[in-house]
Short mmCIF file of C-alpha atoms in Angstrom, two decimals:
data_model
loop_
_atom_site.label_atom_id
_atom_site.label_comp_id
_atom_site.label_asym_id
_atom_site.label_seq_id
_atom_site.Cartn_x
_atom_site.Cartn_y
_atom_site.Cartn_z
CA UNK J 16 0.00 0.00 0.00
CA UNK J 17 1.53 3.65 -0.74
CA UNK J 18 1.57 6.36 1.33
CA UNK J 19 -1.38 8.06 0.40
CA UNK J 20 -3.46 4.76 0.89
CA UNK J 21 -2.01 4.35 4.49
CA UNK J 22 -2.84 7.63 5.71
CA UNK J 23 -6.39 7.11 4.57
CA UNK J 24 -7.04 3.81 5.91
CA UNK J 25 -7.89 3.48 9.27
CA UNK J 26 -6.56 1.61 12.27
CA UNK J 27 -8.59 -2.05 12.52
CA UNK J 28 -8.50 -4.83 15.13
CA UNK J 29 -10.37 -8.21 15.24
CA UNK J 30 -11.48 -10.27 17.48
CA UNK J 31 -13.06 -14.12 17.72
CA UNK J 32 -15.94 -15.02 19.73
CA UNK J 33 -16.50 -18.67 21.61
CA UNK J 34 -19.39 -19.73 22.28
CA UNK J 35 -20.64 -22.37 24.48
CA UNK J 36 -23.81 -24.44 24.08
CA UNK J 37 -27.36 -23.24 25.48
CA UNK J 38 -28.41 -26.84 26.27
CA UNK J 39 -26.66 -27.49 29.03
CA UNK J 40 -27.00 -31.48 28.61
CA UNK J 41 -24.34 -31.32 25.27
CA UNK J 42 -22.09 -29.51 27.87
CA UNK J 43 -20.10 -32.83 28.23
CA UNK J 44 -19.82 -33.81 24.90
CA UNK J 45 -19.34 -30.41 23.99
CA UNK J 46 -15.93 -29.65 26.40
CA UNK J 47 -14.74 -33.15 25.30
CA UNK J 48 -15.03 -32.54 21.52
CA UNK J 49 -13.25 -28.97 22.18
CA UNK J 50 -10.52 -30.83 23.98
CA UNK J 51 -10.10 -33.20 21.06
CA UNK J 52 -9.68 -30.20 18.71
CA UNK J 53 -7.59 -28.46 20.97
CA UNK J 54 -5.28 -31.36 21.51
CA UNK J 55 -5.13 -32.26 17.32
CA UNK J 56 -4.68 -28.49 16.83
CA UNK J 57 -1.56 -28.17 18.99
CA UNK J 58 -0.23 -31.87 17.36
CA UNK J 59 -1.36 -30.35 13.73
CA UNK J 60 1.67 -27.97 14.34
CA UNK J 61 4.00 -30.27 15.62
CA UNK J 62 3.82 -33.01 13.34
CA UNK J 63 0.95 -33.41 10.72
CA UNK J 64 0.80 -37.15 10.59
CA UNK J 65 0.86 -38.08 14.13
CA UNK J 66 -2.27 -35.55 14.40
CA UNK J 67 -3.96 -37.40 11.43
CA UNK J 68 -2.99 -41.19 13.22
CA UNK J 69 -4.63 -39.69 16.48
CA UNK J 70 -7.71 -38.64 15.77
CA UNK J 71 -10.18 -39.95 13.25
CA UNK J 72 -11.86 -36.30 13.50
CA UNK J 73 -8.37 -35.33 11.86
CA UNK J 74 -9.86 -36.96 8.62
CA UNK J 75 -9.23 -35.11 4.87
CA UNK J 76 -12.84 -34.04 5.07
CA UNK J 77 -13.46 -33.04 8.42
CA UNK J 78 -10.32 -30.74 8.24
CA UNK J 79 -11.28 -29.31 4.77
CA UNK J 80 -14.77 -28.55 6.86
CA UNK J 81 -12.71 -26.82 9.59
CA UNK J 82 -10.24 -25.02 7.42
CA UNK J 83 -13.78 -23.98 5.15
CA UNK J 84 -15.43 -22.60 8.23
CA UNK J 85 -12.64 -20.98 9.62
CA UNK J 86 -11.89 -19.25 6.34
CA UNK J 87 -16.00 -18.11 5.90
CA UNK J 88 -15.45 -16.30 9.53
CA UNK J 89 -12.33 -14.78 9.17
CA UNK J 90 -14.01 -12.91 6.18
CA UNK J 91 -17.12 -12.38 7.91
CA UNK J 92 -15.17 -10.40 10.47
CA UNK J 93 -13.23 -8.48 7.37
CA UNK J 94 -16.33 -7.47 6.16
CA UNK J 95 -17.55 -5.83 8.99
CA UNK J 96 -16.99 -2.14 9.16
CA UNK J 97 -14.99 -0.33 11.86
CA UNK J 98 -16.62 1.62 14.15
CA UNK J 99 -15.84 4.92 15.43
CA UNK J 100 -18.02 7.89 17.27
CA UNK J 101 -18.61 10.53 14.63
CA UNK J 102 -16.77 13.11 16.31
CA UNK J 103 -13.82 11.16 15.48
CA UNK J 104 -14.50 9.99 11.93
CA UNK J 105 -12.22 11.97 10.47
CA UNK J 106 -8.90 11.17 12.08
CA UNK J 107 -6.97 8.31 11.18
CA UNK J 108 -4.05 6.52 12.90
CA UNK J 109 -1.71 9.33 13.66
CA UNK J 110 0.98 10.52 11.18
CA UNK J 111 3.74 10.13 14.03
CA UNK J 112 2.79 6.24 14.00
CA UNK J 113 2.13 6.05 10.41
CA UNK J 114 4.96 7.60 9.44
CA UNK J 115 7.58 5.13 12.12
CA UNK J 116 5.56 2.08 10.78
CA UNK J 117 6.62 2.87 7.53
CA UNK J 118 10.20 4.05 8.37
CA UNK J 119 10.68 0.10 9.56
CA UNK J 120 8.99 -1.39 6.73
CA UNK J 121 11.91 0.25 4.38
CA UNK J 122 14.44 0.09 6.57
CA UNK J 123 14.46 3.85 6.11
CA UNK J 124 16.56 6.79 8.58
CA UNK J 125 13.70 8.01 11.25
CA UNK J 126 13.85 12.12 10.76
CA UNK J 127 10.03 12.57 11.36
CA UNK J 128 8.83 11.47 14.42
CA UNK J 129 9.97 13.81 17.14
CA UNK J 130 11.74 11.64 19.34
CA UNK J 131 15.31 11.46 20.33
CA UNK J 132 17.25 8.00 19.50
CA UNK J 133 19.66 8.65 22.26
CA UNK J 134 18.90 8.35 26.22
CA UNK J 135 18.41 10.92 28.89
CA UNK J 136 20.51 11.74 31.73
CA UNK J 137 22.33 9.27 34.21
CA UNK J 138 21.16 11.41 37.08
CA UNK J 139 17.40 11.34 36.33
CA UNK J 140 17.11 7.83 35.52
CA UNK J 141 18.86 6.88 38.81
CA UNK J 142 16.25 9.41 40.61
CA UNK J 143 13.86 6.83 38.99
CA UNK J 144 15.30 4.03 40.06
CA UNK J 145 15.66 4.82 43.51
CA UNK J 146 12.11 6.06 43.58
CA UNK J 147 11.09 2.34 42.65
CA UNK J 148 13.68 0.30 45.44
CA UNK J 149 11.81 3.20 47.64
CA UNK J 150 8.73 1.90 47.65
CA UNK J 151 7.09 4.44 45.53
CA UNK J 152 5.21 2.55 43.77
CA UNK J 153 0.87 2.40 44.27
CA UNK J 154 -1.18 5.54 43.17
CA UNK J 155 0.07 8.91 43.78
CA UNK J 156 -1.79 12.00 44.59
CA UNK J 157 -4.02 12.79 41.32
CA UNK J 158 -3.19 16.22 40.76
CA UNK J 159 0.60 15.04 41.73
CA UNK J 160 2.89 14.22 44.23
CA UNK J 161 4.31 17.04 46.41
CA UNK J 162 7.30 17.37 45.54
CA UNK J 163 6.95 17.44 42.07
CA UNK J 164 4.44 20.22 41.91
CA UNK J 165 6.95 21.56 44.29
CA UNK J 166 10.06 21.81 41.62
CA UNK J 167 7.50 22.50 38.70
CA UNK J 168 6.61 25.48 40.79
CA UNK J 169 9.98 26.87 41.10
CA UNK J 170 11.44 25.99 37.89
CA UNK J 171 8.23 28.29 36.32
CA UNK J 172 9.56 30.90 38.56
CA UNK J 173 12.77 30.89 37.58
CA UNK J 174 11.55 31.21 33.81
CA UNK J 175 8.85 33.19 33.84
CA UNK J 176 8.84 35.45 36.74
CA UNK J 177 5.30 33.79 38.15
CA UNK J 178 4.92 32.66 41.82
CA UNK J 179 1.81 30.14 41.51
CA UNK J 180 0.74 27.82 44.56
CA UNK J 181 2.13 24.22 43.81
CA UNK J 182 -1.06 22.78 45.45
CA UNK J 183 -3.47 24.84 43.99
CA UNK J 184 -2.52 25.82 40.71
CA UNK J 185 -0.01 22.98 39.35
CA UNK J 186 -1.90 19.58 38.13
CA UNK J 187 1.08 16.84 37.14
CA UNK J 188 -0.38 14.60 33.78
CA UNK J 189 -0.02 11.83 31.84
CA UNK J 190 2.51 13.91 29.28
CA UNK J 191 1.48 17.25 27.49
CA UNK J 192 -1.24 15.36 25.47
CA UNK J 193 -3.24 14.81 28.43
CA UNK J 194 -2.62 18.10 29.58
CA UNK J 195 -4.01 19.75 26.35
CA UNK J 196 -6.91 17.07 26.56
CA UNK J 197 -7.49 17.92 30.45
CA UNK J 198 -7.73 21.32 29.26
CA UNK J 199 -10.41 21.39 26.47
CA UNK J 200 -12.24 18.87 28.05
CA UNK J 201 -12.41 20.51 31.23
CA UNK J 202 -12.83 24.12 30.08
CA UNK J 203 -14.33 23.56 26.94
CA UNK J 204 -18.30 23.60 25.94
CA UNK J 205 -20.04 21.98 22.93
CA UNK J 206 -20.34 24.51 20.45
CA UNK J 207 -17.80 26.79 21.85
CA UNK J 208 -15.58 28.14 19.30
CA UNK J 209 -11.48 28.11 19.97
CA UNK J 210 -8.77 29.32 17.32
CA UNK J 211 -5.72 27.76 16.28
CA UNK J 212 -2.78 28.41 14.22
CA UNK J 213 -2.03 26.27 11.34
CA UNK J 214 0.00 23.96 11.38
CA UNK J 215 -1.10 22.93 14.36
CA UNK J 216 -0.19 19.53 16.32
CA UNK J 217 -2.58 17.28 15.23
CA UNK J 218 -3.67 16.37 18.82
CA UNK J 219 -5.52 19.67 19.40
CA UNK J 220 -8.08 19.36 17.03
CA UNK J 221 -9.23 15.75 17.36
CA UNK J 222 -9.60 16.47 21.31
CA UNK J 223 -11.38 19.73 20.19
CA UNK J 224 -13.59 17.75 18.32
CA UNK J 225 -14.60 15.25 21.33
CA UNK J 226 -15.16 18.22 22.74
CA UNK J 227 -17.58 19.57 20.32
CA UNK J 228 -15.76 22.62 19.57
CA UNK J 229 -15.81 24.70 16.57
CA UNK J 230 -12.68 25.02 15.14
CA UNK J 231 -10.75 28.36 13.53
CA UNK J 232 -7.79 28.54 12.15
CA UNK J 233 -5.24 31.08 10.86
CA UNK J 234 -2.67 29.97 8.65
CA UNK J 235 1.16 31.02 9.62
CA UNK J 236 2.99 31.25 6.03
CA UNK J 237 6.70 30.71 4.73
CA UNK J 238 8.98 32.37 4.94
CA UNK J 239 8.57 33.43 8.74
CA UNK J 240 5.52 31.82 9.51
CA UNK J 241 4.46 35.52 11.43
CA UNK J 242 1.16 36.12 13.02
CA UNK J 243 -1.68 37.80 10.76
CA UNK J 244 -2.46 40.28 13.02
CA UNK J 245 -5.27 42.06 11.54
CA UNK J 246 -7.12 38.80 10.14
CA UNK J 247 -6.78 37.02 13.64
CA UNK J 248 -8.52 40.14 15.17
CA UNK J 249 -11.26 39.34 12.70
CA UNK J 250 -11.21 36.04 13.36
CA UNK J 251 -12.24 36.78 16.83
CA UNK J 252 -16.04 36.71 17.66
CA UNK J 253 -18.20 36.47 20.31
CA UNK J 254 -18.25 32.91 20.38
CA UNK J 255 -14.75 32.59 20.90
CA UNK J 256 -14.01 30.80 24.05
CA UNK J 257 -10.34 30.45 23.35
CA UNK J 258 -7.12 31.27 21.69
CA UNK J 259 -4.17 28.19 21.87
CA UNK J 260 -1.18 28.93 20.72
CA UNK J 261 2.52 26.54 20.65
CA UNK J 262 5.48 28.56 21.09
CA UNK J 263 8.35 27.73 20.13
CA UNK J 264 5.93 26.46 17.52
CA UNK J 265 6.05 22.38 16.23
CA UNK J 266 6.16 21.90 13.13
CA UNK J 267 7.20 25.34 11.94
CA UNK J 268 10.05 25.62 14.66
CA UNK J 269 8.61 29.53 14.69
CA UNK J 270 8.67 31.56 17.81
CA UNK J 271 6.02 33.74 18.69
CA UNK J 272 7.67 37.42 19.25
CA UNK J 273 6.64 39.28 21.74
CA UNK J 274 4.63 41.93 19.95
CA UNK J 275 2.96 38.65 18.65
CA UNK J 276 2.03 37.61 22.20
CA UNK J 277 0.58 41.24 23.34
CA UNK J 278 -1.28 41.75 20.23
CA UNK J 279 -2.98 38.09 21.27
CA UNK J 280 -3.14 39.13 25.13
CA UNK J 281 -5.02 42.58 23.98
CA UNK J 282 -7.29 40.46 21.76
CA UNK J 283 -8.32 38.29 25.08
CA UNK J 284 -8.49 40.40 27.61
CA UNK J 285 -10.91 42.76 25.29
CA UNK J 286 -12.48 40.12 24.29
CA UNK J 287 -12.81 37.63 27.33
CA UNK J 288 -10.66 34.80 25.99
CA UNK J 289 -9.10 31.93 27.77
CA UNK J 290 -5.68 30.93 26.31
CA UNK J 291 -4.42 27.64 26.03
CA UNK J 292 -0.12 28.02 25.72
CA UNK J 293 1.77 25.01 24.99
CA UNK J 294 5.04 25.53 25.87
CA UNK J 295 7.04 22.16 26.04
CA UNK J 296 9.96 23.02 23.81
CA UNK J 297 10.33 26.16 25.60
CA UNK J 298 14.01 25.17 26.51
CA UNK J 299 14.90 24.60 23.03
CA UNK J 300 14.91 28.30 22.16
CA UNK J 301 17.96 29.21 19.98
CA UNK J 302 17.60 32.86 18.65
CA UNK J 303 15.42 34.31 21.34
CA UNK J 304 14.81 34.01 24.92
CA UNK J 305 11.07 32.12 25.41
CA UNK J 306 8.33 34.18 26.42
CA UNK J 307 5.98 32.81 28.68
CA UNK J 308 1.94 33.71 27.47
CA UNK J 309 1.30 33.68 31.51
CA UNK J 310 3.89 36.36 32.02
CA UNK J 311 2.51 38.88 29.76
CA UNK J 312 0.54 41.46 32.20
CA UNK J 313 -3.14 40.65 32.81
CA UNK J 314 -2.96 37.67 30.87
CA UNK J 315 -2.09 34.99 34.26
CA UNK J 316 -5.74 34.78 34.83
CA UNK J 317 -7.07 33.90 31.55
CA UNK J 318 -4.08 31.15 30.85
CA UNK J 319 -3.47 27.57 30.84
CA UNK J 320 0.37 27.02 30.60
CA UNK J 321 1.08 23.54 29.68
CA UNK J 322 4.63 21.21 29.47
CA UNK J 323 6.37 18.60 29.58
CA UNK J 324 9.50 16.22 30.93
CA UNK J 325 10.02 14.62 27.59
CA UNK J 326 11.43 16.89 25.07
CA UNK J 327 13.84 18.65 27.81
CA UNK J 328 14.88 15.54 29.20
CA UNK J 329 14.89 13.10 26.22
CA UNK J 330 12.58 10.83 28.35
CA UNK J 331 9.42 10.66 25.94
CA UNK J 332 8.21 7.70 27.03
CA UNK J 333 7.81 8.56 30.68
CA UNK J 334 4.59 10.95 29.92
CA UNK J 335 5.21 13.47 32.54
CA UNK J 336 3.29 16.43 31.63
CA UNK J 337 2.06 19.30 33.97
CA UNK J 338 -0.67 22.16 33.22
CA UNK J 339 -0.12 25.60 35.61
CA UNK J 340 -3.50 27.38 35.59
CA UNK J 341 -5.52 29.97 38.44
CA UNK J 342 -7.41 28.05 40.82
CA UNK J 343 -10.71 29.23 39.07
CA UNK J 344 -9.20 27.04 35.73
CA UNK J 345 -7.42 24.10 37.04
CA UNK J 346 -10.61 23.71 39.21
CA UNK J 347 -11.58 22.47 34.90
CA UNK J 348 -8.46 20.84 34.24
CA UNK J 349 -8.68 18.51 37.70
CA UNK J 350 -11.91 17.77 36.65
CA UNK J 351 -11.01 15.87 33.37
CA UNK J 352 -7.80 14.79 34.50
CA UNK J 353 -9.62 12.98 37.29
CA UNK J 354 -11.36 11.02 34.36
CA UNK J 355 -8.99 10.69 32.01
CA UNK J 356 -5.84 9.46 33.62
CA UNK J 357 -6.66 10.12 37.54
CA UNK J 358 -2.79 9.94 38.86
CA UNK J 359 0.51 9.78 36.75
CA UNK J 360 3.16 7.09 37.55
CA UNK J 361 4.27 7.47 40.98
CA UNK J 362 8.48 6.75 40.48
CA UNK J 363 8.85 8.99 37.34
CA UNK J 364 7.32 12.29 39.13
CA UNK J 365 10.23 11.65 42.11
CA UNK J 366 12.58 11.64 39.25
CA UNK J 367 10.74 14.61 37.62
CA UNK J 368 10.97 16.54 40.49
CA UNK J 369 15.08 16.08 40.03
CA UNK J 370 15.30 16.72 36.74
CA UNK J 371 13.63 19.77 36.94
CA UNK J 372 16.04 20.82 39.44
CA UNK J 373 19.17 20.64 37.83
CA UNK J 374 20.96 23.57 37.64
CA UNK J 375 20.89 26.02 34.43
CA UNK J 376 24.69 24.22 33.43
CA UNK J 377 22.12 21.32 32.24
CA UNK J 378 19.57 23.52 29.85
CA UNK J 379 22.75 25.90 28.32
CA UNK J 380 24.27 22.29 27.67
CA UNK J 381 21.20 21.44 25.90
CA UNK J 382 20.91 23.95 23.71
CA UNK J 383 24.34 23.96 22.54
CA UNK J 384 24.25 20.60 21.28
CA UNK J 385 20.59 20.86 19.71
CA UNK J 386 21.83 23.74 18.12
CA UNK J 387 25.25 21.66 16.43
CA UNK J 388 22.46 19.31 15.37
CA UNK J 389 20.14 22.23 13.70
CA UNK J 390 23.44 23.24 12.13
CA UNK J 391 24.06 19.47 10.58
CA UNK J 392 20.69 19.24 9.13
CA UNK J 393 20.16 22.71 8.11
CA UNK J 394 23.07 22.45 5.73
CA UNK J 395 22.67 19.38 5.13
CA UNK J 396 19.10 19.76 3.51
CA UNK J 397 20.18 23.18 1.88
CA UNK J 398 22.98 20.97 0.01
CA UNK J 399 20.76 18.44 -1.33
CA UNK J 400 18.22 21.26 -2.76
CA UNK J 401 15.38 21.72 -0.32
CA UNK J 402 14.43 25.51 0.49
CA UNK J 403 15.11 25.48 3.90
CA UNK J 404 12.66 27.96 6.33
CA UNK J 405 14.09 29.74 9.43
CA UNK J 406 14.07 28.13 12.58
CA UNK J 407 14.21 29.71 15.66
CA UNK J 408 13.32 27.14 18.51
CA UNK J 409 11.84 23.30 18.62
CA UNK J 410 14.20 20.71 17.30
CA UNK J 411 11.72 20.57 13.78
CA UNK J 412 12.82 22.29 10.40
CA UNK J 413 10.50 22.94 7.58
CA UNK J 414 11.42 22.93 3.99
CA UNK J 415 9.75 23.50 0.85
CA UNK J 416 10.02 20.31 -1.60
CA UNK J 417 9.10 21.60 -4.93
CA UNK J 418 12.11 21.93 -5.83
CA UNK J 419 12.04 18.07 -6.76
CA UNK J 420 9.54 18.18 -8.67
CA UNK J 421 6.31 16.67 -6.92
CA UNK J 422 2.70 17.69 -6.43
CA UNK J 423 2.72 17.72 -2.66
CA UNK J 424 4.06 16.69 0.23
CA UNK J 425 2.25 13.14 0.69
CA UNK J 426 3.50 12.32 -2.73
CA UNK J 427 7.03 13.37 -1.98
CA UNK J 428 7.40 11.57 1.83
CA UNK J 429 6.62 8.29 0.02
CA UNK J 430 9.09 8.60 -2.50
CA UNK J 431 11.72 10.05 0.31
CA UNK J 432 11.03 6.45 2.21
CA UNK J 433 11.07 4.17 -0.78
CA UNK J 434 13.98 5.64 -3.04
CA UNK J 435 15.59 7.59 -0.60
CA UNK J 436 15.64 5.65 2.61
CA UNK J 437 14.68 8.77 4.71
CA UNK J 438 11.23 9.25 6.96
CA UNK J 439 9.91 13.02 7.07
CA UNK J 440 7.00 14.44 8.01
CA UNK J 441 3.68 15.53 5.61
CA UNK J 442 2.96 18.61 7.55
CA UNK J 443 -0.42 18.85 5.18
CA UNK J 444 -2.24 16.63 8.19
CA UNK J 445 -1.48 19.53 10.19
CA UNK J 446 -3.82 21.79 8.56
CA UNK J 447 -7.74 22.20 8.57
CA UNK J 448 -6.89 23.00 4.59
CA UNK J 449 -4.68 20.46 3.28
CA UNK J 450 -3.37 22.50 0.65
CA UNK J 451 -1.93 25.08 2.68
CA UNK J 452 0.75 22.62 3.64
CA UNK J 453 0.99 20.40 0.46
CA UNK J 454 4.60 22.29 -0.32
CA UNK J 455 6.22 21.69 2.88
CA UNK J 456 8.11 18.91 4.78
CA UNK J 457 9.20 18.85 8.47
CA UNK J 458 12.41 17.29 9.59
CA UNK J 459 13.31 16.37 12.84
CA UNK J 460 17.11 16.96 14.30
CA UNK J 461 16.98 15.31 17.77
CA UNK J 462 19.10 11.83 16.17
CA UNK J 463 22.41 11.41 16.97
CA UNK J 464 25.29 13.15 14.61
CA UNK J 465 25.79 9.85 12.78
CA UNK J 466 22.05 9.39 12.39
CA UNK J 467 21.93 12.92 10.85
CA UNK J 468 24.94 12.73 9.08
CA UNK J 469 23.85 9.55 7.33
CA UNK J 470 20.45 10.94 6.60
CA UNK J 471 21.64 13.97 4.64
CA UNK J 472 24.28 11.87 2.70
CA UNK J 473 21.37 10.10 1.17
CA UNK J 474 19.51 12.98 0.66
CA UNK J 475 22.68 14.77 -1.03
CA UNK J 476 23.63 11.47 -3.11
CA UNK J 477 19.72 10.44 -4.21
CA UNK J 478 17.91 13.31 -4.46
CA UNK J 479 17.64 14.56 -8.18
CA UNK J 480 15.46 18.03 -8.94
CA UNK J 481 13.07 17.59 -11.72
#
């Protein structure tokens, strides 16, 4: 199946049904016969013949009948359709998965998912450990364990300037997806309308649309990917409920500037707007210093600052997320979160708490190296004949493929994979208009050096402009 088929076909599963007999005097007969077919079927595998000198159920015809009926359900069950709530109709398996499925299937370089392919730090993981031998182990607190909220509430002061109440206005999650989905589900009404900015990660609008949301969006454009000031202020009605921005900004690797941020604040506080900020690559800022949404005046009360372990840490898989909000909003959040995931896992916040307490030595460190990386790929990509867009934070780069010669970007990621032996992203999913992104590719740079390295010299040896 190509590309384009994958990302329209949606995830399936099966399953078989066993029935036992209503008349509960064939009961014996019944269990005995499934033991005989049980016992033939486990010989059948082992050795054919001694199966068929067994059993004289194991005759040509009776397993022909078998093999017939098992075939006649197995496409019964094909033909039924899959079933999904029509809120979520229109999303597929994600593109992340898709797109690493298909990366193994061709034995093809991984520079689309964002995830790193190198560990995080000694001194966290042994925080983790030691957590576990500890005993930490059952059900923590559900809006998270002390100390955690604790170092979550410094480390915000420390960047932003904010002094929140770690026991009021900190709520620990099951990663920054569950933070965005404790969010609109807990603050969010059916019918309410919230605006984005495309591209957007594709999370937000599928748990926008289980929340029955209407959805806006205003489309960031290359070169800079800037803000449309005037047509966001039309964009703005009285049904907007909210405003949720990503800065630094995945996929476009944009940062929001900070006349960007108090033209939005103005917009909110005139027009009674919550804001949602997603912040988690906020220490992978490389021309600009971040700029917390929270921290811009008046606008503390009216936002939802959410982040995460993972990207910071390279420690994806843990899912430690947090959401910082007013008492009056995280009263929402703790709501959902208390039905979504109730409590995150208990060993990994005690190691959160120390990772978020390293000292600034750890996050300059970080930033140098991501930034060597940025510089690997970025010239790497320009070499091999890709337009290459600014970016200023994230660990994502967006280029403009035409240059090769294809109609958009599904098109081009499938013949990346198959003749190239490289995985990027289609950044058109990321869109409520397709087209708007059918030009552009996102690359990822948090690989190792030799992961990069080898990546761009297929892409400067294979790649051929049309």
């Amino acid at each position: 199946m190509n590309l384009a088929g994958f990302l329209a076909t949606p995830a399936t599963a099966t399953a078989t049904r066993h029935e036992m007999p209503l008349n509960p005097s064939s009961s014996a007969s019944f269990l005995l016969s499934s033991l005989r077919r049980s016992l033939v079927a486990s010989l059948r595998k082992a050795s054919p013949a001694a199966a068929a000198a067994l059993s004289p159920m194991a005759s040509a015809s009776t397993v022909a009948a078998e093999n017939g009926a098992a075939k006649a359900a197995a496409e019964k069950q094909q033909q039924q359709p899959v079933q999904v709530a029509k809120r979520l109709e229109k999303f597929k398996t994600t593109i992340f998965t898709q797109m690493s499925m298909l990366a193994i299937k061709h034995g093809a370089i991984n520079l689309g998912q964002g995830f790193p392919n190198f560990d995080g730090p000694d001194f966290v993981k042994e925080a983790a450990i030691q957590a576990i031998n500890a005993g930490k182990n059952q059900y923590a607190r559900g809006y998270g364990v002390p100390e955690l909220n604790s170092a979550i509430a410094e480390r915000f002061l420390k960047d932003s300037g904010l002094q929140v109440d770690p026991e009021k206005e900190v709520t620990v999650t099951s990663g920054c997806t569950e933070a965005i989905a404790a969010t609109i589900l807990g603050l969010i009404n059916p019918g309410d309308e919230v605006i984005l900015f495309a591209p957007f990660y594709d999370s937000y609008e599928a748990t926008l649309s289980m929340a029955g949301a209407n959805v806006k969006a205003i489309t960031l454009r290359p070169p800079d990917f800037s803000v449309p000031l005037e047509e966001l202020k039309v964009a703005v009605s009285k049904n907007t409920r909210a405003i949720m921005i990503n800065t630094p900004h995945n996929p476009t690797g944009k940062m929001f500037t900070r006349e960007e941020l108090e033209f939005i604040a103005t917009l909110c506080k005139e027009n009674d707007v919550l804001l949602f900020a997603d912040e988690v690559y906020d220490k992978l800022a490389f021309e600009a210093d971040h700029i917390s949404m929270a921290s811009i005046p008046g606008m503390y009360e009216r936002t939802v600052t959410m982040n995460s372990l993972g990207k910071t840490f390279s420690l994806t898989g843990w899912k430690i997320g947090w959401a910082i909000a007013p008492p009056h909003l995280t009263w929402g959040v703790r709501q959902a979160h208390s039905f979504l995931t109730f409590a995150t896992c208990t060993p990994m916040q005690a190691a959160a708490a120390a990772a978020l307490r390293a000292p600034d030595s750890y996050y300059e460190e970080l930033r140098r190296d991501y930034g060597a990386k940025k510089a690997l790929l970025v010239n790497g990509l320009k070499d091999a004949g890709f337009i290459v867009y600014p970016s200023s934070g994230t660990y994502f780069v967006m280029v403009d493929h035409t240059p090769f010669g294809f109609d958009n970007d599904i098109e081009f990621c499938e013949y990346l994979i198959r003749e190239v032996g490289v995985v990027a992203i289609p950044p058109s999913v990321f869109y409520l208009n397709p087209e708007d992104g059918k030009n552009l590719v996102r690359f990822t740079f948090c690989k190792d050096d030799e992961t990069l390295r080898a990546a761009v010299e297929r892409m400067k040896t294979k790649l051929r402009k049309k």
